PDB file of C-alpha atoms in Angstrom:
ATOM      1  CA  MET A   1     133.858 100.426   8.709  1.00 49.00           C
ATOM      2  CA  LYS A   2     135.946  97.640   7.017  1.00 50.00           C
ATOM      3  CA  ASN A   3     139.161  99.586   7.808  1.00 51.00           C
ATOM      4  CA  LEU A   4     138.243 100.420  11.360  1.00 44.00           C
ATOM      5  CA  LEU A   5     137.454  96.387  11.495  1.00 42.00           C
ATOM      6  CA  SER A   6     140.853  95.671  10.157  1.00 50.00           C
ATOM      7  CA  LYS A   7     142.624  98.085  12.469  1.00 52.00           C
ATOM      8  CA  ARG A   8     140.855  96.523  15.478  1.00 56.00           C
ATOM      9  CA  PHE A   9     141.761  93.010  14.669  1.00 49.00           C
ATOM     10  CA  LEU A  10     145.193  94.150  13.703  1.00 48.00           C
ATOM     11  CA  ALA A  11     145.381  95.900  17.438  1.00 48.00           C
ATOM     12  CA  LEU A  12     144.220  92.791  19.192  1.00 47.00           C
ATOM     13  CA  GLY A  13     146.486  90.729  16.980  1.00 51.00           C
ATOM     14  CA  VAL A  14     149.642  93.053  18.464  1.00 46.00           C
ATOM     15  CA  ILE A  15     148.209  92.981  21.715  1.00 55.00           C
ATOM     16  CA  ALA A  16     147.609  89.439  21.825  1.00 48.00           C
ATOM     17  CA  SER A  17     151.002  88.768  20.335  1.00 50.00           C
ATOM     18  CA  LEU A  18     152.734  91.115  23.101  1.00 44.00           C
ATOM     19  CA  SER A  19     150.539  89.195  25.755  1.00 46.00           C
ATOM     20  CA  PHE A  20     151.832  85.819  24.694  1.00 44.00           C
ATOM     21  CA  THR A  21     155.438  86.382  24.565  1.00 45.00           C
ATOM     22  CA  ALA A  22     155.313  88.234  28.003  1.00 45.00           C
ATOM     23  CA  CYS A  23     153.585  85.169  29.329  1.00 45.00           C
ATOM     24  CA  GLN A  24     156.219  82.835  27.701  1.00 48.00           C
ATOM     25  CA  LYS A  25     158.930  85.483  29.450  1.00 46.00           C
ATOM     26  CA  ALA A  26     157.063  85.195  32.903  1.00 47.00           C
ATOM     27  CA  GLU A  27     156.818  81.589  32.863  1.00 47.00           C
ATOM     28  CA  THR A  28     160.616  81.227  31.691  1.00 48.00           C
ATOM     29  CA  GLU A  29     161.572  83.412  34.604  1.00 48.00           C
ATOM     30  CA  SER A  30     158.987  81.506  36.835  1.00 47.00           C
ATOM     31  CA  ASN A  31     160.657  78.049  35.828  1.00 49.00           C
ATOM     32  CA  ALA A  32     163.975  79.402  36.398  1.00 48.00           C
ATOM     33  CA  LEU A  33     163.079  80.543  39.984  1.00 48.00           C
ATOM     34  CA  GLN A  34     161.236  77.396  40.522  1.00 49.00           C
ATOM     35  CA  SER A  35     163.987  75.525  39.235  1.00 46.00           C
ATOM     36  CA  ASN A  36     166.436  77.210  41.614  1.00 50.00           C
ATOM     37  CA  LYS A  37     163.989  76.913  44.670  1.00 49.00           C
ATOM     38  CA  LYS A  38     163.924  72.933  43.751  1.00 49.00           C
ATOM     39  CA  ASP A  39     167.710  73.256  43.622  1.00 48.00           C
ATOM     40  CA  ALA A  40     168.037  74.908  47.055  1.00 46.00           C
ATOM     41  CA  GLU A  41     165.174  72.364  48.317  1.00 46.00           C
ATOM     42  CA  MET A  42     167.002  69.748  47.283  1.00 46.00           C
ATOM     43  CA  ASN A  43     170.160  70.716  49.036  1.00 45.00           C
ATOM     44  CA  VAL A  44     168.160  71.018  52.182  1.00 43.00           C
ATOM     45  CA  ILE A  45     166.669  67.879  51.451  1.00 46.00           C
ATOM     46  CA  GLY A  46     170.204  66.256  50.743  1.00 45.00           C
ATOM     47  CA  SER A  47     171.638  67.445  53.874  1.00 45.00           C
ATOM     48  CA  ALA A  48     168.831  66.121  55.889  1.00 48.00           C
ATOM     49  CA  ALA A  49     168.916  62.792  53.971  1.00 50.00           C
ATOM     50  CA  ASN A  50     172.559  62.741  54.536  1.00 63.00           C
ATOM     51  CA  ALA A  51     171.883  63.242  58.235  1.00 63.00           C
ATOM     52  CA  SER A  52     169.011  60.983  58.427  1.00 68.00           C
ATOM     53  CA  ALA A  53     171.102  58.334  56.608  1.00 81.00           C
ATOM     54  CA  ILE A  54     173.139  57.893  60.221  1.00 87.00           C
ATOM     55  CA  LYS A  55     170.744  55.564  62.198  1.00 88.00           C
ATOM     56  CA  GLY A  56     170.935  56.260  65.742  1.00 91.00           C
ATOM     57  CA  LEU A  57     171.812  59.874  65.948  1.00 93.00           C
ATOM     58  CA  ILE A  58     170.298  61.390  69.565  1.00 93.00           C
ATOM     59  CA  SER A  59     169.773  64.527  70.782  1.00 94.00           C
ATOM     60  CA  GLU A  60     172.220  66.633  72.920  1.00 96.00           C
ATOM     61  CA  SER A  61     169.513  66.224  75.913  1.00 96.00           C
ATOM     62  CA  ALA A  62     169.248  62.427  75.657  1.00 95.00           C
ATOM     63  CA  ALA A  63     172.877  62.112  75.658  1.00 95.00           C
ATOM     64  CA  ALA A  64     173.442  64.331  78.513  1.00 95.00           C
ATOM     65  CA  ARG A  65     170.504  62.453  80.330  1.00 96.00           C
ATOM     66  CA  MET A  66     172.309  59.243  79.434  1.00 95.00           C
ATOM     67  CA  GLN A  67     175.774  60.407  80.684  1.00 94.00           C
ATOM     68  CA  GLU A  68     174.679  61.488  84.168  1.00 95.00           C
ATOM     69  CA  THR A  69     172.428  58.025  84.421  1.00 95.00           C
ATOM     70  CA  TYR A  70     176.065  56.356  83.775  1.00 92.00           C
ATOM     71  CA  LYS A  71     177.584  58.839  86.265  1.00 90.00           C
ATOM     72  CA  LYS A  72     175.142  57.840  88.865  1.00 92.00           C
ATOM     73  CA  ASN A  73     175.422  54.143  88.410  1.00 90.00           C
ATOM     74  CA  TYR A  74     179.463  53.794  88.126  1.00 87.00           C
ATOM     75  CA  THR A  75     181.832  55.489  90.530  1.00 84.00           C
ATOM     76  CA  GLY A  76     184.935  54.372  92.196  1.00 84.00           C
ATOM     77  CA  LYS A  77     188.396  54.307  91.675  1.00 81.00           C
ATOM     78  CA  ASN A  78     187.990  52.609  87.997  1.00 83.00           C
ATOM     79  CA  TYR A  79     185.610  55.018  86.968  1.00 86.00           C
ATOM     80  CA  THR A  80     185.633  56.052  83.124  1.00 89.00           C
ATOM     81  CA  GLU A  81     184.119  59.011  82.060  1.00 90.00           C
ATOM     82  CA  HIS A  82     184.770  58.590  78.343  1.00 89.00           C
ATOM     83  CA  VAL A  83     187.230  57.387  75.662  1.00 91.00           C
ATOM     84  CA  VAL A  84     188.795  59.759  72.924  1.00 92.00           C
ATOM     85  CA  PHE A  85     189.745  58.372  69.625  1.00 92.00           C
ATOM     86  CA  ASN A  86     191.354  60.169  67.121  1.00 93.00           C
ATOM     87  CA  ILE A  87     188.973  60.537  63.929  1.00 95.00           C
ATOM     88  CA  GLU A  88     191.825  59.702  61.539  1.00 96.00           C
ATOM     89  CA  ASP A  89     192.684  56.551  63.355  1.00 94.00           C
ATOM     90  CA  LEU A  90     189.353  55.589  63.383  1.00 95.00           C
ATOM     91  CA  GLN A  91     188.708  55.934  59.477  1.00 96.00           C
ATOM     92  CA  LYS A  92     191.712  54.106  58.727  1.00 94.00           C
ATOM     93  CA  TYR A  93     190.558  51.266  61.034  1.00 93.00           C
ATOM     94  CA  LEU A  94     187.135  51.343  59.398  1.00 95.00           C
ATOM     95  CA  ASP A  95     188.612  51.273  55.922  1.00 95.00           C
ATOM     96  CA  GLN A  96     190.833  48.096  56.945  1.00 92.00           C
ATOM     97  CA  LEU A  97     187.745  46.542  58.324  1.00 92.00           C
ATOM     98  CA  LYS A  98     186.089  46.619  54.817  1.00 93.00           C
ATOM     99  CA  LYS A  99     188.974  45.959  52.945  1.00 92.00           C
ATOM    100  CA  THR A 100     190.909  43.458  54.647  1.00 90.00           C
ATOM    101  CA  TYR A 101     187.935  41.566  56.754  1.00 90.00           C
ATOM    102  CA  ASN A 102     184.972  42.630  54.412  1.00 91.00           C
ATOM    103  CA  SER A 103     183.355  44.050  57.465  1.00 92.00           C
ATOM    104  CA  ASP A 104     180.071  45.445  57.266  1.00 93.00           C
ATOM    105  CA  LYS A 105     179.319  46.286  61.111  1.00 92.00           C
ATOM    106  CA  VAL A 106     181.673  47.700  63.948  1.00 93.00           C
ATOM    107  CA  TYR A 107     181.150  46.184  67.511  1.00 92.00           C
ATOM    108  CA  VAL A 108     181.891  48.463  70.518  1.00 94.00           C
ATOM    109  CA  TYR A 109     182.933  45.993  73.387  1.00 93.00           C
ATOM    110  CA  PHE A 110     183.655  47.365  77.024  1.00 92.00           C
ATOM    111  CA  GLY A 111     186.793  46.025  78.891  1.00 93.00           C
ATOM    112  CA  GLN A 112     188.652  46.523  82.110  1.00 93.00           C
ATOM    113  CA  TYR A 113     192.352  46.929  81.854  1.00 93.00           C
ATOM    114  CA  ASP A 114     194.574  44.756  84.161  1.00 94.00           C
ATOM    115  CA  GLY A 115     198.314  44.433  85.087  1.00 93.00           C
ATOM    116  CA  VAL A 116     198.909  42.764  81.245  1.00 95.00           C
ATOM    117  CA  THR A 117     196.875  45.099  79.142  1.00 93.00           C
ATOM    118  CA  ALA A 118     197.044  48.383  80.962  1.00 91.00           C
ATOM    119  CA  PRO A 119     198.960  50.745  78.826  1.00 90.00           C
ATOM    120  CA  SER A 120     200.112  52.480  81.970  1.00 89.00           C
ATOM    121  CA  PRO A 121     200.262  51.322  85.384  1.00 91.00           C
ATOM    122  CA  SER A 122     197.733  53.896  86.239  1.00 87.00           C
ATOM    123  CA  TYR A 123     195.029  52.354  83.901  1.00 89.00           C
ATOM    124  CA  ASN A 124     195.127  48.945  85.868  1.00 91.00           C
ATOM    125  CA  GLY A 125     191.220  48.423  86.812  1.00 91.00           C
ATOM    126  CA  ARG A 126     190.065  51.108  84.430  1.00 91.00           C
ATOM    127  CA  ILE A 127     186.932  50.593  81.997  1.00 90.00           C
ATOM    128  CA  SER A 128     187.696  51.309  78.271  1.00 91.00           C
ATOM    129  CA  VAL A 129     185.968  50.287  74.992  1.00 93.00           C
ATOM    130  CA  PHE A 130     187.498  48.400  72.072  1.00 92.00           C
ATOM    131  CA  PHE A 131     186.289  48.228  68.654  1.00 94.00           C
ATOM    132  CA  LEU A 132     185.690  44.939  66.721  1.00 92.00           C
ATOM    133  CA  GLY A 133     184.858  44.551  63.001  1.00 91.00           C
ATOM    134  CA  ASN A 134     182.652  41.342  61.878  1.00 91.00           C
ATOM    135  CA  ASN A 135     185.529  39.338  59.747  1.00 89.00           C
ATOM    136  CA  LYS A 136     183.572  37.858  56.776  1.00 86.00           C
ATOM    137  CA  ARG A 137     186.677  36.285  55.329  1.00 87.00           C
ATOM    138  CA  SER A 138     187.584  34.338  58.340  1.00 84.00           C
ATOM    139  CA  ASN A 139     188.466  30.384  57.356  1.00 79.00           C
ATOM    140  CA  SER A 140     186.820  29.366  60.695  1.00 80.00           C
ATOM    141  CA  GLY A 141     183.690  31.411  60.389  1.00 78.00           C
ATOM    142  CA  ASN A 142     184.713  33.310  63.448  1.00 83.00           C
ATOM    143  CA  PHE A 143     184.190  36.883  63.131  1.00 81.00           C
ATOM    144  CA  ARG A 144     186.728  37.455  66.231  1.00 83.00           C
ATOM    145  CA  SER A 145     189.606  35.590  64.128  1.00 81.00           C
ATOM    146  CA  GLN A 146     192.619  37.399  62.970  1.00 80.00           C
ATOM    147  CA  ASN A 147     192.820  34.896  60.002  1.00 74.00           C
ATOM    148  CA  VAL A 148     191.605  36.285  56.789  1.00 75.00           C
ATOM    149  CA  GLY A 149     190.629  34.272  53.861  1.00 60.00           C
ATOM    150  CA  ASP A 150     193.305  32.065  52.690  1.00 45.00           C
ATOM    151  CA  SER A 151     196.244  33.878  54.614  1.00 53.00           C
ATOM    152  CA  THR A 152     197.876  32.093  57.283  1.00 49.00           C
ATOM    153  CA  GLY A 153     197.072  34.438  60.043  1.00 52.00           C
ATOM    154  CA  VAL A 154     200.726  36.006  60.410  1.00 55.00           C
ATOM    155  CA  PRO A 155     200.815  38.834  63.061  1.00 53.00           C
ATOM    156  CA  GLY A 156     201.209  41.897  61.365  1.00 52.00           C
ATOM    157  CA  GLU A 157     198.640  41.362  58.661  1.00 63.00           C
ATOM    158  CA  GLY A 158     196.053  43.578  60.468  1.00 69.00           C
ATOM    159  CA  SER A 159     193.623  43.421  63.328  1.00 82.00           C
ATOM    160  CA  ASN A 160     190.089  43.731  63.574  1.00 83.00           C
ATOM    161  CA  TYR A 161     190.409  45.028  67.056  1.00 85.00           C
ATOM    162  CA  LEU A 162     191.254  48.508  68.138  1.00 86.00           C
ATOM    163  CA  ASN A 163     191.744  49.975  71.673  1.00 87.00           C
ATOM    164  CA  HIS A 164     194.311  52.722  72.065  1.00 79.00           C
ATOM    165  CA  GLY A 165     191.981  55.902  73.143  1.00 72.00           C
ATOM    166  CA  THR A 166     192.658  58.124  75.902  1.00 77.00           C
ATOM    167  CA  ILE A 167     190.554  57.643  78.991  1.00 76.00           C
ATOM    168  CA  TRP A 168     189.065  60.263  81.162  1.00 76.00           C
ATOM    169  CA  PRO A 169     189.492  61.114  83.986  1.00 71.00           C
TER     170      PRO A 169
END
């Protein structure tokens, strides 16, 4: 009877040991899967966070509706549907605004070409846009100023204005 009892305890011990080892292995695999799942979720969340970090994004339908409303209200020989800017030029401009003018904002202004400002005679009277950074290094405190910090405002030091896009139509 004693022999039978010790064999049962031995068998129970072996089963418990195997079960414990199997549970640990399953838990480790489960943790690895959860870790991978969390990593994947973090990538999705990270992507969403990056997109949501851009304030002001609108839907395609909202953009289309705004464009249609604009077309209804602004017509005629001076009509401009859109202005196209090169991304590389915009990035360089934004970098310059940060470095040279310590700008943290960009204003988008609407303007109209005249005989002096039109890049070609066919643009005379056309509507366009231009960008302006808020110059935080201006001696006068005027963010429109080209004068940067202690500089003399010598032409060619840079500009916190940008307008060279292609207008259509």
